[in-house]
Coordinates of N, CA and C in Angstrom, one line a residue:
Chain Z
X1 N -30.8 8.5 -78.7 CA -30.5 7.1 -79.0 C -29.0 6.8 -79.0
X2 N -28.6 5.6 -78.6 CA -27.2 5.2 -78.6 C -26.9 4.7 -80.0
X3 N -25.9 5.3 -80.6 CA -25.4 4.8 -81.9 C -24.2 3.9 -81.7
X4 N -24.2 2.8 -82.5 CA -23.0 1.9 -82.5 C -22.4 2.0 -83.8
X5 N -21.1 2.4 -83.8 CA -20.3 2.5 -85.0 C -19.4 1.3 -85.1
X6 N -19.7 0.4 -86.0 CA -18.9 -0.9 -86.1 C -18.0 -0.8 -87.3
X7 N -16.8 -1.3 -87.1 CA -15.8 -1.2 -88.2 C -14.8 -2.4 -88.1
X8 N -14.3 -2.9 -89.2 CA -14.7 -2.4 -90.6 C -16.0 -3.0 -91.1
X9 N -16.5 -2.5 -92.2 CA -17.7 -3.1 -92.7 C -17.4 -4.4 -93.5
X10 N -16.2 -4.5 -94.0 CA -15.8 -5.7 -94.7 C -14.4 -6.0 -94.3
X11 N -14.1 -7.3 -94.2 CA -12.8 -7.7 -93.8 C -12.4 -9.0 -94.5
X12 N -11.3 -9.0 -95.1 CA -10.8 -10.2 -95.8 C -9.5 -10.7 -95.1
X13 N -9.5 -11.9 -94.7 CA -8.5 -12.5 -93.9 C -8.2 -13.9 -94.3
X14 N -7.0 -14.4 -93.9 CA -6.6 -15.8 -94.2 C -6.9 -16.7 -93.0
X15 N -7.1 -18.0 -93.3 CA -7.2 -19.0 -92.2 C -6.0 -18.9 -91.3
X16 N -6.3 -18.9 -90.0 CA -5.2 -18.7 -89.0 C -4.9 -17.3 -88.6
X17 N -5.4 -16.3 -89.3 CA -5.2 -15.0 -88.9 C -5.9 -14.6 -87.6
X18 N -5.4 -13.6 -87.0 CA -6.1 -12.9 -85.8 C -6.9 -11.8 -86.4
X19 N -8.2 -11.8 -86.1 CA -9.1 -10.9 -86.7 C -9.8 -10.0 -85.6
X20 N -9.8 -8.7 -85.8 CA -10.4 -7.8 -84.8 C -11.5 -7.0 -85.4
X21 N -12.6 -6.9 -84.7 CA -13.8 -6.1 -85.1 C -14.1 -5.2 -84.0
X22 N -14.3 -3.9 -84.3 CA -14.6 -2.9 -83.2 C -16.0 -2.3 -83.3
X23 N -16.5 -2.0 -82.2 CA -17.8 -1.4 -82.1 C -17.7 -0.2 -81.1
X24 N -18.0 1.0 -81.5 CA -17.9 2.1 -80.6 C -19.2 2.7 -80.4
X25 N -19.5 2.9 -79.1 CA -20.8 3.4 -78.7 C -20.8 4.9 -78.5
X26 N -21.9 5.6 -78.8 CA -21.9 7.0 -78.8 C -22.0 7.6 -77.4
X27 N -22.3 6.7 -76.4 CA -22.2 7.1 -75.0 C -22.0 5.8 -74.2
X28 N -21.8 6.0 -72.9 CA -21.6 4.9 -72.0 C -22.7 3.9 -72.0
X29 N -22.4 2.6 -72.1 CA -23.4 1.5 -72.1 C -23.0 0.4 -71.0
X30 N -22.2 0.8 -70.1 CA -21.7 -0.2 -69.1 C -21.1 -1.3 -69.8
X31 N -21.5 -2.6 -69.5 CA -21.0 -3.7 -70.2 C -22.1 -4.4 -71.0
X32 N -23.2 -3.7 -71.3 CA -24.4 -4.2 -71.9 C -24.2 -4.3 -73.4
X33 N -23.3 -5.1 -73.9 CA -23.0 -5.2 -75.3 C -22.8 -6.7 -75.6
X34 N -23.4 -7.1 -76.8 CA -23.3 -8.5 -77.2 C -22.8 -8.5 -78.6
X35 N -22.2 -9.7 -79.0 CA -21.7 -9.9 -80.3 C -22.4 -11.2 -80.9
X36 N -22.7 -11.1 -82.2 CA -23.4 -12.2 -82.9 C -22.7 -12.5 -84.2
X37 N -22.8 -13.8 -84.5 CA -22.4 -14.3 -85.8 C -23.6 -14.7 -86.6
X38 N -23.7 -14.3 -87.9 CA -24.8 -14.7 -88.7 C -24.4 -15.2 -90.0
X39 N -24.8 -16.4 -90.4 CA -24.6 -17.0 -91.7 C -25.8 -16.8 -92.5
X40 N -25.6 -16.8 -93.9 CA -26.8 -16.6 -94.8 C -28.0 -17.5 -94.5
X41 N -29.1 -16.9 -94.4 CA -30.4 -17.7 -94.2 C -30.6 -18.2 -92.8
X42 N -29.7 -17.8 -91.9 CA -29.8 -18.3 -90.5 C -30.1 -17.2 -89.6
X43 N -30.6 -17.5 -88.4 CA -30.7 -16.5 -87.3 C -29.4 -16.2 -86.7
X44 N -29.2 -15.0 -86.2 CA -27.9 -14.7 -85.5 C -27.7 -15.7 -84.4
X45 N -26.4 -15.9 -84.1 CA -25.9 -16.7 -83.0 C -25.1 -15.9 -82.0
X46 N -25.5 -16.0 -80.7 CA -24.8 -15.3 -79.7 C -23.4 -15.8 -79.5
X47 N -22.4 -14.9 -79.6 CA -21.0 -15.3 -79.3 C -20.5 -14.8 -77.9
X48 N -20.7 -13.6 -77.7 CA -20.2 -12.9 -76.5 C -21.4 -12.1 -75.9
X49 N -21.6 -12.1 -74.6 CA -22.5 -11.3 -73.9 C -21.9 -10.5 -72.8
X50 N -22.5 -9.5 -72.3 CA -21.9 -8.7 -71.3 C -20.5 -8.3 -71.6
X51 N -20.3 -7.9 -72.9 CA -19.0 -7.4 -73.4 C -17.9 -8.4 -73.5
X52 N -17.8 -9.3 -72.6 CA -16.6 -10.2 -72.6 C -16.8 -11.6 -72.1
X53 N -18.1 -12.0 -71.9 CA -18.4 -13.4 -71.5 C -18.7 -14.3 -72.7
X54 N -17.9 -15.3 -72.8 CA -18.1 -16.3 -73.9 C -19.4 -17.1 -73.7
X55 N -20.3 -17.1 -74.6 CA -21.5 -17.9 -74.6 C -21.1 -19.4 -74.5
X56 N -21.8 -20.2 -73.8 CA -21.6 -21.6 -73.7 C -21.6 -22.2 -75.1
X57 N -20.6 -23.1 -75.3 CA -20.5 -23.8 -76.6 C -19.8 -23.1 -77.7
X58 N -19.5 -21.8 -77.5 CA -18.7 -21.0 -78.5 C -17.2 -21.3 -78.4
X59 N -16.5 -21.5 -79.5 CA -15.1 -21.8 -79.4 C -14.3 -20.7 -78.7
X60 N -13.3 -21.1 -78.0 CA -12.5 -20.2 -77.2 C -11.7 -19.3 -78.0
X61 N -11.6 -19.5 -79.3 CA -10.9 -18.5 -80.2 C -11.6 -17.2 -80.3
X62 N -12.9 -17.2 -79.9 CA -13.6 -15.9 -79.9 C -13.5 -15.3 -78.5
X63 N -13.2 -14.0 -78.5 CA -13.1 -13.3 -77.2 C -13.6 -11.8 -77.4
X64 N -14.1 -11.2 -76.3 CA -14.6 -9.9 -76.3 C -13.9 -9.1 -75.2
X65 N -13.7 -7.8 -75.5 CA -13.1 -6.9 -74.5 C -13.8 -5.5 -74.7
X66 N -13.5 -4.7 -73.6 CA -14.1 -3.4 -73.6 C -13.1 -2.4 -73.0
X67 N -13.1 -1.2 -73.5 CA -12.4 -0.1 -73.0 C -13.2 1.2 -73.1
X68 N -13.8 1.6 -72.0 CA -14.7 2.8 -72.1 C -15.9 2.4 -73.0
X69 N -16.0 3.2 -74.1 CA -17.1 3.0 -75.0 C -16.7 2.3 -76.3
X70 N -15.5 1.7 -76.3 CA -15.0 0.9 -77.4 C -15.0 -0.6 -77.0
X71 N -15.6 -1.4 -77.9 CA -15.7 -2.8 -77.6 C -15.1 -3.5 -78.8
X72 N -14.5 -4.7 -78.5 CA -13.7 -5.4 -79.5 C -14.1 -6.9 -79.5
X73 N -14.3 -7.4 -80.7 CA -14.4 -8.9 -80.8 C -13.2 -9.4 -81.6
X74 N -12.5 -10.4 -81.0 CA -11.3 -10.9 -81.6 C -11.5 -12.4 -81.9
X75 N -11.1 -12.8 -83.0 CA -11.0 -14.2 -83.4 C -9.5 -14.5 -83.5
X76 N -9.1 -15.4 -82.6 CA -7.7 -15.8 -82.6 C -7.5 -17.1 -83.3
X77 N -7.1 -16.9 -84.6 CA -6.9 -18.1 -85.4 C -8.2 -18.4 -86.2
X78 N -8.4 -17.6 -87.3 CA -9.6 -17.7 -88.1 C -9.7 -19.1 -88.7
X79 N -10.9 -19.7 -88.6 CA -11.2 -21.0 -89.2 C -12.2 -20.8 -90.4
X80 N -12.2 -21.7 -91.3 CA -13.1 -21.5 -92.5 C -14.6 -21.4 -92.1
X81 N -15.0 -22.0 -91.0 CA -16.4 -22.0 -90.5 C -16.7 -20.6 -89.9
X82 N -15.7 -19.7 -89.7 CA -16.0 -18.4 -89.1 C -16.4 -17.4 -90.2
X83 N -16.4 -17.8 -91.4 CA -16.9 -16.9 -92.5 C -18.3 -16.6 -92.3
X84 N -18.7 -15.3 -92.1 CA -20.0 -14.9 -91.7 C -20.0 -13.4 -91.6
X85 N -21.2 -12.9 -91.2 CA -21.3 -11.5 -90.9 C -21.5 -11.4 -89.3
X86 N -20.8 -10.4 -88.8 CA -20.8 -10.2 -87.3 C -21.4 -8.9 -87.0
X87 N -22.3 -8.9 -85.9 CA -23.0 -7.7 -85.5 C -22.7 -7.5 -84.0
X88 N -22.6 -6.2 -83.6 CA -22.7 -5.9 -82.2 C -24.1 -5.3 -81.8
X89 N -24.4 -5.4 -80.6 CA -25.7 -4.9 -80.1 C -25.6 -4.3 -78.7
X90 N -26.2 -3.2 -78.5 CA -26.2 -2.6 -77.1 C -27.6 -2.8 -76.6
X91 N -27.7 -3.2 -75.3 CA -28.9 -3.4 -74.6 C -29.0 -2.6 -73.4
X92 N -28.2 -1.6 -73.2 CA -28.2 -0.8 -72.0 C -29.4 0.0 -71.9
X93 N -29.9 0.6 -73.0 CA -31.1 1.4 -72.9 C -31.9 1.3 -74.2
X94 N -33.2 1.5 -74.1 CA -34.0 1.5 -75.3 C -33.9 2.9 -76.0
X95 N -33.9 2.9 -77.3 CA -34.1 1.8 -78.2 C -32.8 0.9 -78.3
X96 N -32.9 -0.4 -78.2 CA -31.8 -1.3 -78.4 C -31.3 -1.1 -79.9
X97 N -30.0 -1.0 -80.0 CA -29.5 -0.8 -81.3 C -28.4 -1.8 -81.7
X98 N -28.2 -1.9 -83.0 CA -27.2 -2.8 -83.5 C -26.1 -2.0 -84.3
X99 N -24.9 -2.6 -84.4 CA -24.0 -2.1 -85.3 C -24.4 -2.5 -86.8
X100 N -23.7 -1.9 -87.7 CA -24.1 -2.1 -89.1 C -23.6 -3.4 -89.7
X101 N -22.8 -4.1 -89.0 CA -22.3 -5.4 -89.4 C -20.9 -5.4 -90.1
X102 N -20.2 -6.5 -89.9 CA -18.9 -6.7 -90.5 C -19.0 -8.0 -91.3
X103 N -18.8 -7.9 -92.6 CA -18.8 -9.1 -93.4 C -17.4 -9.6 -93.5
X104 N -17.2 -10.8 -93.1 CA -15.8 -11.4 -93.0 C -15.7 -12.5 -94.1
X105 N -14.7 -12.4 -94.9 CA -14.4 -13.3 -96.0 C -13.0 -13.8 -95.9
X106 N -12.7 -14.9 -96.5 CA -11.3 -15.4 -96.5 C -10.6 -15.0 -97.8
X107 N -9.3 -14.7 -97.7 CA -8.5 -14.3 -98.8 C -8.3 -15.5 -99.8
Chain P
X1 N -33.7 -28.1 -73.8 CA -33.2 -27.2 -74.8 C -34.3 -26.2 -75.1
X2 N -33.9 -24.9 -75.1 CA -34.8 -23.8 -75.4 C -35.1 -23.8 -76.9
X3 N -36.3 -23.6 -77.2 CA -36.7 -23.5 -78.6 C -37.8 -22.3 -78.7
X4 N -37.6 -21.6 -79.8 CA -38.6 -20.5 -80.1 C -39.2 -20.8 -81.5
X5 N -40.5 -20.9 -81.6 CA -41.1 -21.3 -82.8 C -42.1 -20.1 -83.2
X6 N -41.7 -19.5 -84.3 CA -42.5 -18.4 -84.8 C -43.5 -18.8 -85.9
X7 N -44.6 -18.1 -86.0 CA -45.6 -18.3 -87.0 C -46.3 -17.0 -87.3
X8 N -47.0 -17.0 -88.5 CA -47.8 -15.8 -88.8 C -47.4 -15.0 -89.9
X9 N -46.2 -15.2 -90.5 CA -45.7 -14.4 -91.6 C -46.5 -14.7 -92.9
X10 N -46.3 -13.8 -93.8 CA -47.0 -14.0 -95.1 C -46.9 -12.8 -96.0
X11 N -47.7 -12.8 -97.1 CA -47.7 -11.8 -98.1 C -49.0 -11.0 -97.9
X12 N -48.8 -9.6 -97.8 CA -50.0 -8.8 -97.7 C -49.8 -7.5 -98.4
X13 N -50.8 -6.7 -98.6 CA -50.8 -5.5 -99.3 C -50.5 -4.3 -98.3
X14 N -50.0 -3.2 -98.8 CA -49.7 -2.1 -97.9 C -51.0 -1.7 -97.2
X15 N -50.9 -1.3 -96.0 CA -52.0 -0.9 -95.2 C -52.7 -2.1 -94.4
X16 N -52.2 -3.3 -94.7 CA -52.8 -4.4 -94.0 C -52.2 -4.7 -92.6
X17 N -52.8 -5.7 -92.0 CA -52.4 -6.0 -90.6 C -52.0 -7.5 -90.6
X18 N -51.2 -7.8 -89.6 CA -50.7 -9.2 -89.4 C -50.3 -9.4 -87.9
X19 N -50.5 -10.6 -87.4 CA -50.1 -10.9 -86.1 C -49.1 -12.0 -86.1
X20 N -47.9 -11.8 -85.6 CA -46.9 -12.8 -85.5 C -47.0 -13.5 -84.1
X21 N -46.7 -14.7 -84.0 CA -46.7 -15.4 -82.7 C -45.3 -16.1 -82.6
X22 N -44.9 -16.3 -81.3 CA -43.7 -17.0 -81.0 C -43.9 -17.8 -79.8
X23 N -43.8 -19.1 -79.9 CA -44.0 -20.0 -78.7 C -42.7 -20.6 -78.2
X24 N -42.5 -20.4 -76.9 CA -41.2 -20.9 -76.3 C -41.4 -22.2 -75.6
X25 N -40.4 -23.0 -75.6 CA -40.4 -24.3 -74.9 C -39.0 -24.4 -74.2
X26 N -39.0 -25.2 -73.2 CA -37.7 -25.5 -72.5 C -37.2 -24.4 -71.6
X27 N -38.0 -23.4 -71.3 CA -37.6 -22.3 -70.5 C -38.7 -21.8 -69.6
X28 N -38.4 -21.3 -68.4 CA -39.4 -20.6 -67.6 C -39.7 -19.3 -68.2
X29 N -40.7 -19.3 -69.0 CA -40.9 -18.2 -70.0 C -41.1 -16.8 -69.3
X30 N -41.8 -16.8 -68.2 CA -42.2 -15.5 -67.5 C -40.9 -14.9 -66.9
X31 N -39.8 -15.6 -66.8 CA -38.6 -15.0 -66.2 C -37.8 -14.1 -67.1
X32 N -38.2 -14.1 -68.4 CA -37.3 -13.5 -69.4 C -38.1 -12.4 -70.2
X33 N -37.4 -11.3 -70.4 CA -37.9 -10.4 -71.4 C -37.7 -11.0 -72.8
X34 N -38.5 -10.5 -73.7 CA -38.5 -11.0 -75.1 C -38.4 -9.8 -76.0
X35 N -37.8 -10.0 -77.2 CA -37.7 -9.0 -78.2 C -38.2 -9.5 -79.5
X36 N -38.6 -8.6 -80.4 CA -38.8 -8.9 -81.8 C -37.7 -8.1 -82.5
X37 N -37.0 -8.7 -83.5 CA -36.0 -8.1 -84.3 C -36.2 -8.5 -85.7
X38 N -36.0 -7.5 -86.6 CA -36.3 -7.8 -88.0 C -35.0 -7.6 -88.9
X39 N -35.0 -8.2 -90.1 CA -33.9 -8.0 -91.0 C -34.5 -8.0 -92.4
X40 N -34.4 -6.8 -93.0 CA -34.9 -6.6 -94.4 C -33.9 -7.4 -95.3
X41 N -34.3 -7.7 -96.5 CA -33.5 -8.5 -97.4 C -32.1 -7.8 -97.6
X42 N -31.0 -8.5 -97.4 CA -29.7 -8.0 -97.6 C -29.3 -6.9 -96.6
X43 N -30.0 -6.7 -95.6 CA -29.7 -5.6 -94.7 C -29.3 -6.1 -93.3
X44 N -29.1 -5.1 -92.4 CA -28.7 -5.5 -91.0 C -29.9 -5.8 -90.1
X45 N -29.6 -5.9 -88.8 CA -30.6 -6.2 -87.8 C -31.2 -5.0 -87.3
X46 N -32.5 -5.0 -87.1 CA -33.2 -3.8 -86.5 C -34.1 -4.3 -85.4
X47 N -34.0 -3.7 -84.3 CA -34.9 -4.0 -83.1 C -36.3 -3.4 -83.4
X48 N -37.3 -4.2 -83.1 CA -38.7 -3.8 -83.4 C -39.5 -3.6 -82.2
X49 N -39.3 -4.4 -81.1 CA -40.1 -4.1 -79.9 C -39.5 -5.0 -78.8
X50 N -39.9 -4.7 -77.5 CA -39.4 -5.5 -76.4 C -40.5 -5.5 -75.3
X51 N -40.5 -6.6 -74.5 CA -41.5 -6.7 -73.5 C -40.9 -7.4 -72.3
X52 N -41.2 -7.0 -71.1 CA -40.7 -7.6 -69.9 C -41.3 -8.9 -69.6
X53 N -40.7 -9.7 -68.7 CA -41.2 -11.0 -68.4 C -42.6 -11.1 -67.9
X54 N -43.0 -10.1 -67.2 CA -44.4 -10.0 -66.7 C -45.4 -9.5 -67.7
X55 N -44.8 -8.8 -68.7 CA -45.7 -8.1 -69.7 C -46.1 -6.7 -69.4
X56 N -45.6 -6.3 -68.2 CA -46.1 -4.9 -67.7 C -45.4 -3.8 -68.5
X57 N -44.2 -4.1 -69.0 CA -43.4 -3.0 -69.7 C -43.2 -3.4 -71.1
X58 N -43.5 -2.4 -72.0 CA -43.2 -2.7 -73.4 C -42.4 -1.5 -74.0
X59 N -41.7 -1.7 -75.0 CA -40.8 -0.7 -75.6 C -40.8 -0.8 -77.1
X60 N -40.7 0.3 -77.8 CA -40.7 0.4 -79.3 C -39.8 1.5 -79.7
X61 N -39.2 1.3 -80.9 CA -38.5 2.4 -81.5 C -39.5 3.5 -82.0
X62 N -39.2 4.7 -82.0 CA -40.1 5.8 -82.4 C -40.8 5.5 -83.7
X63 N -40.0 4.9 -84.6 CA -40.6 4.6 -86.0 C -41.7 3.6 -86.0
X64 N -41.8 2.8 -85.0 CA -42.9 1.8 -85.0 C -43.9 2.0 -83.9
X65 N -43.7 3.0 -83.0 CA -44.7 3.3 -82.0 C -46.0 3.6 -82.6
X66 N -47.1 3.0 -82.1 CA -48.4 3.3 -82.6 C -48.8 2.3 -83.7
X67 N -47.9 1.7 -84.4 CA -48.3 0.8 -85.5 C -48.1 -0.7 -85.0
X68 N -47.1 -0.9 -84.2 CA -46.8 -2.3 -83.7 C -47.1 -2.4 -82.3
X69 N -47.6 -3.5 -81.9 CA -47.9 -3.8 -80.4 C -47.4 -5.2 -80.1
X70 N -46.6 -5.2 -79.0 CA -46.1 -6.5 -78.5 C -46.9 -6.8 -77.3
X71 N -47.1 -8.1 -77.1 CA -47.8 -8.6 -76.0 C -47.4 -10.1 -75.7
X72 N -47.8 -10.6 -74.6 CA -47.4 -12.0 -74.2 C -48.5 -12.6 -73.4
X73 N -48.6 -13.9 -73.5 CA -49.4 -14.7 -72.7 C -48.6 -15.8 -72.0
X74 N -48.2 -15.5 -70.8 CA -47.3 -16.4 -70.1 C -47.9 -17.8 -69.8
X75 N -49.2 -17.9 -69.8 CA -49.9 -19.2 -69.6 C -49.7 -20.1 -70.9
X76 N -49.4 -19.4 -72.0 CA -49.2 -20.2 -73.3 C -47.8 -20.1 -73.7
X77 N -46.9 -19.5 -72.9 CA -45.5 -19.4 -73.3 C -45.3 -18.7 -74.7
X78 N -46.1 -17.7 -74.9 CA -46.2 -17.1 -76.3 C -46.1 -15.6 -76.2
X79 N -45.3 -15.1 -77.1 CA -45.2 -13.6 -77.3 C -45.8 -13.3 -78.7
X80 N -46.4 -12.2 -78.8 CA -47.1 -11.8 -80.1 C -46.5 -10.4 -80.6
X81 N -46.7 -10.2 -81.9 CA -46.4 -8.9 -82.4 C -47.6 -8.6 -83.4
X82 N -48.4 -7.6 -83.0 CA -49.5 -7.2 -83.8 C -48.9 -6.0 -84.7
X83 N -49.0 -6.1 -86.0 CA -48.5 -5.1 -86.9 C -49.6 -4.6 -87.7
X84 N -49.8 -3.3 -87.6 CA -50.9 -2.6 -88.4 C -50.3 -1.6 -89.4
X85 N -51.2 -1.1 -90.3 CA -50.8 -0.1 -91.3 C -49.4 -0.4 -91.9
X86 N -49.3 -1.7 -92.3 CA -48.0 -2.1 -92.8 C -47.6 -1.4 -94.1
X87 N -46.3 -1.2 -94.3 CA -45.7 -0.5 -95.4 C -44.8 -1.4 -96.1
X88 N -44.5 -1.1 -97.4 CA -43.5 -1.9 -98.2 C -42.2 -2.0 -97.4
X89 N -41.8 -1.0 -96.7 CA -40.5 -1.0 -96.0 C -40.5 -1.9 -94.8
X90 N -41.6 -2.4 -94.4 CA -41.7 -3.4 -93.3 C -41.4 -4.8 -93.7
X91 N -41.2 -5.0 -95.0 CA -40.8 -6.3 -95.6 C -39.5 -6.7 -94.9
X92 N -39.5 -7.9 -94.3 CA -38.3 -8.4 -93.6 C -38.6 -9.8 -93.1
X93 N -37.5 -10.4 -92.6 CA -37.7 -11.6 -91.8 C -37.8 -11.1 -90.3
X94 N -38.8 -11.6 -89.6 CA -39.0 -11.2 -88.2 C -38.6 -12.3 -87.3
X95 N -37.7 -12.0 -86.4 CA -37.2 -13.0 -85.4 C -37.8 -12.6 -84.0
X96 N -38.2 -13.6 -83.3 CA -38.4 -13.4 -81.8 C -37.1 -13.8 -81.2
X97 N -36.9 -13.3 -80.0 CA -35.6 -13.4 -79.4 C -35.7 -13.3 -77.9
X98 N -35.0 -14.2 -77.2 CA -35.1 -14.3 -75.7 C -33.9 -13.6 -75.1
X99 N -34.1 -12.7 -74.2 CA -33.1 -11.9 -73.5 C -32.3 -12.8 -72.5
X100 N -31.0 -12.5 -72.3 CA -30.3 -13.1 -71.2 C -29.8 -11.9 -70.4
X101 N -29.4 -12.2 -69.1 CA -29.0 -11.2 -68.2 C -27.7 -11.5 -67.5
X102 N -27.0 -10.5 -67.1 CA -25.8 -10.6 -66.3 C -25.8 -9.5 -65.3
X103 N -25.6 -9.9 -64.0 CA -25.6 -9.0 -62.9 C -26.8 -8.1 -62.9
X104 N -27.9 -8.6 -63.4 CA -29.2 -8.0 -63.3 C -29.6 -7.1 -64.5
X105 N -28.7 -6.9 -65.4 CA -29.0 -6.1 -66.6 C -29.0 -6.9 -67.9
X106 N -29.7 -6.4 -68.9 CA -29.7 -7.1 -70.2 C -28.3 -7.2 -70.7
X107 N -28.0 -8.4 -71.1 CA -26.6 -8.7 -71.6 C -26.6 -9.3 -73.0
X108 N -27.7 -9.7 -73.5 CA -27.6 -10.3 -74.9 C -28.9 -11.0 -75.2
X109 N -28.9 -11.6 -76.4 CA -30.0 -12.5 -76.8 C -29.4 -13.9 -77.0
X110 N -29.8 -14.8 -76.1 CA -29.2 -16.2 -76.2 C -30.0 -17.2 -77.1
X111 N -31.2 -16.9 -77.4 CA -32.0 -17.8 -78.3 C -32.8 -16.9 -79.2
X112 N -32.8 -17.4 -80.5 CA -33.5 -16.8 -81.5 C -34.5 -17.8 -82.2
X113 N -35.6 -17.3 -82.6 CA -36.5 -18.1 -83.4 C -35.9 -18.3 -84.8
X114 N -36.5 -19.1 -85.6 CA -36.0 -19.4 -87.0 C -36.3 -18.3 -87.9
X115 N -37.2 -17.4 -87.5 CA -37.5 -16.2 -88.4 C -38.8 -16.5 -89.2
X116 N -39.6 -15.5 -89.4 CA -40.8 -15.7 -90.3 C -40.8 -14.5 -91.2
X117 N -41.0 -14.7 -92.5 CA -40.9 -13.7 -93.5 C -42.3 -13.0 -93.7
X118 N -42.2 -11.7 -93.6 CA -43.3 -10.8 -93.9 C -43.0 -10.0 -95.1
X119 N -43.9 -10.1 -96.1 CA -43.7 -9.4 -97.4 C -44.9 -8.5 -97.6
X120 N -44.6 -7.2 -97.7 CA -45.6 -6.2 -98.0 C -45.5 -5.7 -99.4
X121 N -46.4 -6.0 -100.2 CA -46.3 -5.6 -101.6 C -47.7 -5.4 -102.3
X122 N -47.8 -4.5 -103.2 CA -49.0 -4.3 -103.9 C -49.0 -5.2 -105.2

């Protein structure tokens, strides 16, 4: 099974900060990685698919990148509405797996 | 607009069975693979099962193989999850989810249902 190690588990940042969340895969997954935002009591929302493609309607301050088996979600200029938990997911092979999640809070 | 509407959750005792349904609208349903994903209270996301657009291929994590069965009826735009021999640890919100693709491979889940709560308790 492909393991995804997501870091950090918790992140405290200020409005306007640049925030980076990392997801490392235990083996190659091509670009078959997605990032989601989840707010309490709500279903996850797709932010980035295929590692770096911004989902339609998602603000451009969100971006994704990849280098080998390391994937990064960046928020350039944190906004109050970005406070949420973020998950990565690999879909390259079954079983599909998720990272453990990053809880983002404001300072 | 694509919508996924789930139903079938509830409270049941350990060892019981339940069938979840998810009906899609606003999409050519048979063109897309579908997933079930669950989230236990206060926990992360866990993939439960997957099915191809035609229904010919199904996938499960080892921990659920033999207890859970995913199926679909493309004439009804509906995907199902039959859950048997339920355990307390199966308590979770269950989401159905539509796959999206890029360059022919699975790239993410672009639509999620609202979630349906399954509670297994004695």
